[in-house]
Amino acid sequence: MTIDYSKWDNLDTDSERETPPPAALQSGAPATADPVTGSTPGSIQAITVHCDGERARFTPWSVTSVKADPPIFSNFVPPIPRLIEVPLVFHRVGSQSADRADLDNQVITYLHIDSESGFAPPSWQSHIGTVLVARKDQKTLRPQHLEGVWMYCDHILDLFGDGEGAPTHMYRRQAFEEWWKDYCKEQKKLRRGTGGENDPDDWRAVQSPYVT
């Protein structure tokens, strides 16, 4: 089945043209953790992914923490994160703007693509706002892990664009692990962050998302 990606033109979801390179994270200050992190009893490290309207003031995402019992952990895991066994869940923080384009959040849209069609559900395509992301298993979510799953979804969209249908061979943990090793190796060459495990540009000692 050939996917008609012209439907995505107004959503800024053409991965080959629009997806910013991960190195763009270097243009801002490193994301920093809140005073309370996942190591504090009763709290879990999560990531805030900022919408387009907030990115002039913030880095694309920043480390934060959530209580162990908020509604976010009862939310569903989108298809790709579920299939590769990195169980991400999402919660909109309620961003508002007179310009609805400010509320677009391409990272979150990509993370919600369907494994059969390559499209995100309508509710996750545009005007999403800033979103809190955590792991449903309540393990620590590192910024590098979030980036990895996002870029894996971007890679899957590229494969859909080839017109060969759903790349089902990518929908398993082993496939992601193999891709992740190569991605980490590349980022270690390109990124020179020194802020530690919560600095999205520090890839010196990043472990697999399955080792947390």
mmCIF file of C-alpha atoms in Angstrom:
data_model
loop_
_atom_site.group_PDB
_atom_site.id
_atom_site.type_symbol
_atom_site.label_atom_id
_atom_site.label_comp_id
_atom_site.label_asym_id
_atom_site.label_seq_id
_atom_site.Cartn_x
_atom_site.Cartn_y
_atom_site.Cartn_z
ATOM 1 C CA MET A 1 0.000 0.000 0.000
ATOM 2 C CA THR A 2 1.312 3.445 -0.949
ATOM 3 C CA ILE A 3 0.838 6.172 1.652
ATOM 4 C CA ASP A 4 -0.335 9.573 0.367
ATOM 5 C CA TYR A 5 1.750 11.928 2.477
ATOM 6 C CA SER A 6 0.280 15.023 0.824
ATOM 7 C CA LYS A 7 -2.321 14.861 3.610
ATOM 8 C CA TRP A 8 0.431 15.747 6.058
ATOM 9 C CA ASP A 9 1.592 18.921 4.295
ATOM 10 C CA ASN A 10 -0.216 21.298 6.625
ATOM 11 C CA LEU A 11 0.978 19.394 9.669
ATOM 12 C CA ASP A 12 4.706 19.881 9.131
ATOM 13 C CA THR A 13 5.216 16.143 9.319
ATOM 14 C CA ASP A 14 7.301 15.480 6.214
ATOM 15 C CA SER A 15 10.184 13.922 8.086
ATOM 16 C CA GLU A 16 12.742 14.354 5.319
ATOM 17 C CA ARG A 17 12.106 18.097 4.902
ATOM 18 C CA GLU A 18 10.965 19.311 8.279
ATOM 19 C CA THR A 19 12.476 17.249 11.063
ATOM 20 C CA PRO A 20 15.208 19.327 12.707
ATOM 21 C CA PRO A 21 18.505 17.531 13.213
ATOM 22 C CA PRO A 22 19.112 16.467 16.807
ATOM 23 C CA ALA A 23 22.133 18.770 16.876
ATOM 24 C CA ALA A 24 19.665 21.652 17.047
ATOM 25 C CA LEU A 25 19.389 20.912 20.731
ATOM 26 C CA GLN A 26 22.840 22.359 21.122
ATOM 27 C CA SER A 27 21.609 25.841 20.267
ATOM 28 C CA GLY A 28 19.952 26.279 23.625
ATOM 29 C CA ALA A 29 21.112 25.839 27.173
ATOM 30 C CA PRO A 30 21.175 22.207 28.303
ATOM 31 C CA ALA A 31 17.922 21.009 29.762
ATOM 32 C CA THR A 32 18.194 20.907 33.517
ATOM 33 C CA ALA A 33 16.346 18.844 36.047
ATOM 34 C CA ASP A 34 13.981 20.322 38.587
ATOM 35 C CA PRO A 35 15.232 20.324 42.197
ATOM 36 C CA VAL A 36 13.164 17.181 42.712
ATOM 37 C CA THR A 37 14.174 14.364 40.353
ATOM 38 C CA GLY A 38 13.277 10.748 39.870
ATOM 39 C CA SER A 39 15.631 9.768 42.673
ATOM 40 C CA THR A 40 13.420 11.492 45.258
ATOM 41 C CA PRO A 41 11.048 9.062 46.997
ATOM 42 C CA GLY A 42 7.571 9.263 45.500
ATOM 43 C CA SER A 43 8.645 11.076 42.324
ATOM 44 C CA ILE A 44 9.556 9.898 38.840
ATOM 45 C CA GLN A 45 11.721 11.626 36.263
ATOM 46 C CA ALA A 46 9.821 12.702 33.153
ATOM 47 C CA ILE A 47 10.342 15.061 30.205
ATOM 48 C CA THR A 48 8.458 18.217 29.230
ATOM 49 C CA VAL A 49 8.301 18.562 25.425
ATOM 50 C CA HIS A 50 7.619 22.185 24.524
ATOM 51 C CA CYS A 51 5.310 23.234 21.698
ATOM 52 C CA ASP A 52 6.477 25.495 18.870
ATOM 53 C CA GLY A 53 5.346 28.688 20.572
ATOM 54 C CA GLU A 54 7.489 27.991 23.638
ATOM 55 C CA ARG A 55 10.684 26.957 21.878
ATOM 56 C CA ALA A 56 11.893 30.544 21.537
ATOM 57 C CA ARG A 57 12.146 30.594 25.334
ATOM 58 C CA PHE A 58 12.923 26.984 26.159
ATOM 59 C CA THR A 59 14.950 24.090 24.801
ATOM 60 C CA PRO A 60 12.845 21.581 22.813
ATOM 61 C CA TRP A 61 12.483 19.518 25.980
ATOM 62 C CA SER A 62 13.512 19.680 29.603
ATOM 63 C CA VAL A 63 13.776 17.274 32.494
ATOM 64 C CA THR A 64 11.131 17.440 35.196
ATOM 65 C CA SER A 65 9.547 15.110 37.755
ATOM 66 C CA VAL A 66 6.057 13.873 38.516
ATOM 67 C CA LYS A 67 4.395 12.149 41.419
ATOM 68 C CA ALA A 68 4.091 8.392 41.174
ATOM 69 C CA ASP A 69 0.286 8.495 41.098
ATOM 70 C CA PRO A 70 -0.897 11.126 38.563
ATOM 71 C CA PRO A 71 -3.373 10.269 35.763
ATOM 72 C CA ILE A 72 -0.594 10.220 33.152
ATOM 73 C CA PHE A 73 0.290 6.651 34.097
ATOM 74 C CA SER A 74 -3.186 5.413 33.174
ATOM 75 C CA ASN A 75 -2.876 6.808 29.638
ATOM 76 C CA PHE A 76 -2.298 4.593 26.614
ATOM 77 C CA VAL A 77 1.083 3.852 25.044
ATOM 78 C CA PRO A 78 1.162 4.751 21.302
ATOM 79 C CA PRO A 79 1.817 1.947 18.791
ATOM 80 C CA ILE A 80 5.532 2.361 18.033
ATOM 81 C CA PRO A 81 6.710 2.866 21.644
ATOM 82 C CA ARG A 82 4.552 -0.123 22.632
ATOM 83 C CA LEU A 83 5.944 -2.380 19.908
ATOM 84 C CA ILE A 84 9.584 -1.564 20.712
ATOM 85 C CA GLU A 85 8.890 -1.906 24.453
ATOM 86 C CA VAL A 86 9.738 1.647 25.505
ATOM 87 C CA PRO A 87 6.342 2.393 27.104
ATOM 88 C CA LEU A 88 5.892 6.154 26.803
ATOM 89 C CA VAL A 89 2.741 7.887 28.040
ATOM 90 C CA PHE A 90 1.681 11.488 27.444
ATOM 91 C CA HIS A 91 -0.228 14.281 29.171
ATOM 92 C CA ARG A 92 -1.055 17.687 27.686
ATOM 93 C CA VAL A 93 -0.296 20.504 30.100
ATOM 94 C CA GLY A 94 -2.988 22.804 28.691
ATOM 95 C CA SER A 95 -0.986 25.308 26.619
ATOM 96 C CA GLN A 96 -2.945 28.231 25.159
ATOM 97 C CA SER A 97 -2.142 30.668 22.354
ATOM 98 C CA ALA A 98 -4.073 33.030 20.087
ATOM 99 C CA ASP A 99 -2.023 31.602 17.221
ATOM 100 C CA ARG A 100 -2.983 27.945 17.029
ATOM 101 C CA ALA A 101 0.160 27.156 15.036
ATOM 102 C CA ASP A 102 2.125 27.930 18.207
ATOM 103 C CA LEU A 103 0.567 24.822 19.745
ATOM 104 C CA ASP A 104 1.958 22.416 17.149
ATOM 105 C CA ASN A 105 4.379 19.855 18.551
ATOM 106 C CA GLN A 106 5.954 17.741 15.828
ATOM 107 C CA VAL A 107 7.942 15.569 18.226
ATOM 108 C CA ILE A 108 4.748 14.429 19.940
ATOM 109 C CA THR A 109 2.959 13.918 16.613
ATOM 110 C CA TYR A 110 5.725 11.622 15.370
ATOM 111 C CA LEU A 111 5.651 9.596 18.580
ATOM 112 C CA HIS A 112 1.948 8.863 17.973
ATOM 113 C CA ILE A 113 2.116 7.539 14.402
ATOM 114 C CA ASP A 114 0.112 4.416 13.666
ATOM 115 C CA SER A 115 2.108 1.320 12.802
ATOM 116 C CA GLU A 116 -0.151 0.357 9.876
ATOM 117 C CA SER A 117 -0.900 3.726 8.235
ATOM 118 C CA GLY A 118 1.983 5.965 9.300
ATOM 119 C CA PHE A 119 -0.466 8.663 10.412
ATOM 120 C CA ALA A 120 -0.999 9.992 13.915
ATOM 121 C CA PRO A 121 -4.584 10.139 15.221
ATOM 122 C CA PRO A 122 -6.268 13.492 14.415
ATOM 123 C CA SER A 123 -6.139 14.546 18.059
ATOM 124 C CA TRP A 124 -2.331 14.281 18.004
ATOM 125 C CA GLN A 125 -1.683 15.856 14.604
ATOM 126 C CA SER A 126 -1.827 19.585 15.388
ATOM 127 C CA HIS A 127 -2.516 22.181 18.107
ATOM 128 C CA ILE A 128 -1.247 19.773 20.750
ATOM 129 C CA GLY A 129 0.537 22.205 23.041
ATOM 130 C CA THR A 130 3.296 21.383 25.484
ATOM 131 C CA VAL A 131 3.237 17.770 26.656
ATOM 132 C CA LEU A 132 4.571 15.863 29.642
ATOM 133 C CA VAL A 133 6.096 12.481 28.745
ATOM 134 C CA ALA A 134 6.870 9.672 31.190
ATOM 135 C CA ARG A 135 7.367 5.923 31.137
ATOM 136 C CA LYS A 136 4.263 3.915 31.973
ATOM 137 C CA ASP A 137 6.425 1.481 33.923
ATOM 138 C CA GLN A 138 7.455 4.495 36.060
ATOM 139 C CA LYS A 139 11.142 4.087 35.306
ATOM 140 C CA THR A 140 13.372 7.126 34.768
ATOM 141 C CA LEU A 141 12.983 8.732 31.341
ATOM 142 C CA ARG A 142 16.222 10.258 30.055
ATOM 143 C CA PRO A 143 16.173 12.975 27.365
ATOM 144 C CA GLN A 144 18.410 10.849 25.144
ATOM 145 C CA HIS A 145 15.913 7.979 25.320
ATOM 146 C CA LEU A 146 13.036 10.244 24.325
ATOM 147 C CA GLU A 147 15.089 11.585 21.432
ATOM 148 C CA GLY A 148 15.946 8.066 20.338
ATOM 149 C CA VAL A 149 12.327 6.913 20.156
ATOM 150 C CA TRP A 150 11.343 10.123 18.353
ATOM 151 C CA MET A 151 14.083 9.723 15.741
ATOM 152 C CA TYR A 152 13.198 6.045 15.338
ATOM 153 C CA CYS A 153 9.637 7.094 14.514
ATOM 154 C CA ASP A 154 11.090 9.620 12.066
ATOM 155 C CA HIS A 155 13.068 6.808 10.436
ATOM 156 C CA ILE A 156 9.924 4.691 10.206
ATOM 157 C CA LEU A 157 8.120 7.576 8.474
ATOM 158 C CA ASP A 158 10.934 7.717 5.932
ATOM 159 C CA LEU A 159 10.386 4.013 5.240
ATOM 160 C CA PHE A 160 6.649 4.588 4.805
ATOM 161 C CA GLY A 161 7.531 7.308 2.307
ATOM 162 C CA ASP A 162 9.335 4.747 0.162
ATOM 163 C CA GLY A 163 5.925 3.362 -0.779
ATOM 164 C CA GLU A 164 6.535 -0.195 0.383
ATOM 165 C CA GLY A 165 3.863 -0.217 3.080
ATOM 166 C CA ALA A 166 4.319 -0.657 6.809
ATOM 167 C CA PRO A 167 7.940 -1.514 7.759
ATOM 168 C CA THR A 168 6.890 -4.279 10.116
ATOM 169 C CA HIS A 169 10.460 -5.531 10.494
ATOM 170 C CA MET A 170 11.117 -2.370 12.537
ATOM 171 C CA TYR A 171 8.344 -3.110 15.019
ATOM 172 C CA ARG A 172 10.245 -5.088 17.619
ATOM 173 C CA ARG A 173 12.628 -4.448 20.436
ATOM 174 C CA GLN A 174 15.600 -6.123 18.747
ATOM 175 C CA ALA A 175 15.296 -3.859 15.693
ATOM 176 C CA PHE A 176 15.248 -0.761 17.869
ATOM 177 C CA GLU A 177 18.206 -1.969 19.920
ATOM 178 C CA GLU A 178 20.276 -2.437 16.763
ATOM 179 C CA TRP A 179 19.293 0.993 15.465
ATOM 180 C CA TRP A 180 19.924 2.554 18.894
ATOM 181 C CA LYS A 181 23.528 1.333 19.003
ATOM 182 C CA ASP A 182 24.304 3.012 15.692
ATOM 183 C CA TYR A 183 22.465 6.179 16.675
ATOM 184 C CA CYS A 184 24.353 6.467 19.976
ATOM 185 C CA LYS A 185 27.664 5.958 18.218
ATOM 186 C CA GLU A 186 26.864 8.756 15.779
ATOM 187 C CA GLN A 187 25.706 11.175 18.481
ATOM 188 C CA LYS A 188 28.846 10.617 20.543
ATOM 189 C CA LYS A 189 30.828 11.902 17.571
ATOM 190 C CA LEU A 190 28.577 14.886 16.901
ATOM 191 C CA ARG A 191 27.475 16.048 20.348
ATOM 192 C CA ARG A 192 29.868 17.458 22.926
ATOM 193 C CA GLY A 193 27.661 18.014 25.941
ATOM 194 C CA THR A 194 29.246 17.713 29.371
ATOM 195 C CA GLY A 195 26.242 18.252 31.634
ATOM 196 C CA GLY A 196 25.691 14.628 32.606
ATOM 197 C CA GLU A 197 22.913 12.144 31.985
ATOM 198 C CA ASN A 198 20.169 14.806 31.950
ATOM 199 C CA ASP A 199 21.978 16.984 29.394
ATOM 200 C CA PRO A 200 20.418 16.038 26.017
ATOM 201 C CA ASP A 201 23.743 16.752 24.293
ATOM 202 C CA ASP A 202 25.834 14.557 26.602
ATOM 203 C CA TRP A 203 26.004 11.094 25.045
ATOM 204 C CA ARG A 204 29.266 9.960 26.606
ATOM 205 C CA ALA A 205 27.795 7.322 28.896
ATOM 206 C CA VAL A 206 24.214 6.927 27.680
ATOM 207 C CA GLN A 207 22.802 3.464 28.301
ATOM 208 C CA SER A 208 20.034 1.648 26.487
ATOM 209 C CA PRO A 209 16.426 2.609 27.349
ATOM 210 C CA TYR A 210 16.093 -0.973 28.553
ATOM 211 C CA VAL A 211 18.732 -0.396 31.244
ATOM 212 C CA THR A 212 17.204 2.082 33.690
#
